[in-house]
mmCIF file of C-alpha atoms in Angstrom:
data_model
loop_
_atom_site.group_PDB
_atom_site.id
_atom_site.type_symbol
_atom_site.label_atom_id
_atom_site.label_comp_id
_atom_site.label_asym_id
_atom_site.label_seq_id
_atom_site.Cartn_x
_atom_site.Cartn_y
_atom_site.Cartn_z
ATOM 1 C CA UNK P 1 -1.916 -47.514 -9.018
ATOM 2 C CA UNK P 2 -3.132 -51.361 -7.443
ATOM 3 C CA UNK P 3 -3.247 -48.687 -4.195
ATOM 4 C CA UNK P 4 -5.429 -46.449 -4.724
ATOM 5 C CA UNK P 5 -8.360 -47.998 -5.291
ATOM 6 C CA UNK P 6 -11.585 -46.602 -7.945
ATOM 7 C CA UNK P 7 -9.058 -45.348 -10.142
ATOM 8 C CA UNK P 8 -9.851 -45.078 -13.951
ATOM 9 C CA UNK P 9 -8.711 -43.805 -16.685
ATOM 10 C CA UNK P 10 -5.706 -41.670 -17.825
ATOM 11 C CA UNK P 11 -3.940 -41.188 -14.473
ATOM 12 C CA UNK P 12 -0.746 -39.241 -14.102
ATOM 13 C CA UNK P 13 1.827 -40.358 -11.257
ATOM 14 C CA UNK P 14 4.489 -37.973 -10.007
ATOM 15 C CA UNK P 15 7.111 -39.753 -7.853
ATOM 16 C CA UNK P 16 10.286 -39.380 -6.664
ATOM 17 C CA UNK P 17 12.909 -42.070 -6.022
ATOM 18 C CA UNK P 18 14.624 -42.092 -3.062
ATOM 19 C CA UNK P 19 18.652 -42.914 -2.322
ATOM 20 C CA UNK P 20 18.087 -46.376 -1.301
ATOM 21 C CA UNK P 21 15.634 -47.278 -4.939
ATOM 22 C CA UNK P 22 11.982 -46.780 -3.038
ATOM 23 C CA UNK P 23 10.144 -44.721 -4.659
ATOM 24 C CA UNK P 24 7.834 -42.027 -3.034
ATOM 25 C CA UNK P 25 4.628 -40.829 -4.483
ATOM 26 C CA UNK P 26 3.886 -36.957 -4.471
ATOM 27 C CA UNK P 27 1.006 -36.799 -6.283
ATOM 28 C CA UNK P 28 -1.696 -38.671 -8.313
ATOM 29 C CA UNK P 29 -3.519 -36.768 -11.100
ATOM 30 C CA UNK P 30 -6.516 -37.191 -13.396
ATOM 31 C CA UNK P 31 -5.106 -36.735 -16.537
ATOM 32 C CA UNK P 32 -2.253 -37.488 -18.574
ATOM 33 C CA UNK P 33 1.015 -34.989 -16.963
ATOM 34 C CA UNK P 34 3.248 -32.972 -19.009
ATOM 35 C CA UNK P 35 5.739 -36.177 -18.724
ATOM 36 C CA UNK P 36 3.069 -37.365 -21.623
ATOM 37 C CA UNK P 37 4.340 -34.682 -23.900
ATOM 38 C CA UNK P 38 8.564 -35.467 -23.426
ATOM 39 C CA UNK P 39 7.502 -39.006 -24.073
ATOM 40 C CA UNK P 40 5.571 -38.746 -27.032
ATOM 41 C CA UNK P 41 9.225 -36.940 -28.313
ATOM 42 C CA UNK P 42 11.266 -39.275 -27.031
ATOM 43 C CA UNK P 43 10.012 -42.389 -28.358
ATOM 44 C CA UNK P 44 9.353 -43.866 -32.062
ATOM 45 C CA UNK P 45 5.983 -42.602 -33.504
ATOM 46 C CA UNK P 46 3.352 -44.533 -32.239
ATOM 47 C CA UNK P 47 4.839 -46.458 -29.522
ATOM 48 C CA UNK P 48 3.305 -44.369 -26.634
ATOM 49 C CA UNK P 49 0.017 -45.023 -28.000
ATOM 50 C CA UNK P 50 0.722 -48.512 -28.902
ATOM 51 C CA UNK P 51 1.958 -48.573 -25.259
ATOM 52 C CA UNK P 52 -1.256 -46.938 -23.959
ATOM 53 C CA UNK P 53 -3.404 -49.477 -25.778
ATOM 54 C CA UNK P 54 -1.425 -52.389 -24.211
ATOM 55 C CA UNK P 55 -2.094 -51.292 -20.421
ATOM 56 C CA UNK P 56 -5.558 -51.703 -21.397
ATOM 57 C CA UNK P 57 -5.754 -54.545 -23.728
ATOM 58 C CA UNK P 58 -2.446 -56.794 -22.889
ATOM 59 C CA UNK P 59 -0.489 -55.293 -20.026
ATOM 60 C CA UNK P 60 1.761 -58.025 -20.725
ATOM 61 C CA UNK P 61 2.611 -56.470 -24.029
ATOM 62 C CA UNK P 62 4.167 -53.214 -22.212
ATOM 63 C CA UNK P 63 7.062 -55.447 -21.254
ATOM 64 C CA UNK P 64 7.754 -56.561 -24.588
ATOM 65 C CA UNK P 65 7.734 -52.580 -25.751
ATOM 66 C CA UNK P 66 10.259 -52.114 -23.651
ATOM 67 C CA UNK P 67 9.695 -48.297 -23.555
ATOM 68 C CA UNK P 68 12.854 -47.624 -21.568
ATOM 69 C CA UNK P 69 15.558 -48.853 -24.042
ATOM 70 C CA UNK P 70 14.300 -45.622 -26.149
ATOM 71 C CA UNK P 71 14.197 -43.269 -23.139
ATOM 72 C CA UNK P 72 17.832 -41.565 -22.631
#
């Protein structure tokens, strides 16, 4: 996101990940992507929001979340 500068807001960013780790950015979109939506199922109620809030108020926060321990 630090890359493309003048961006604000919700911004969705679809990727793939290459063999070797790097990942490779397809596309960049104004809005939240349908990844929102398998999220908001995925995790506890609440915690993408609460997650959401973080970036904006206490990015170090999102850390502490740990969003990916409830992702399978």
């Amino acid at each position: 996101i630090e890359a493309v500068p003048g961006l604000r807001g919700w911004v969705g960013v679809d990727f793939v990940v290459e063999p070797d780790g790097r990942p490779v950015v397809l596309e960049i979109n104004p809005r939240l992507t349908t990844s929102f939506v398998g999220l908001r199922r995925l995790l506890p109620p609440g915690m993408l929001a609460e997650a959401m809030l973080a970036a904006f108020r206490d990015p170090g926060r999102l850390a502490e979340l740990d969003l990916a321990r409830h992702v399978h």
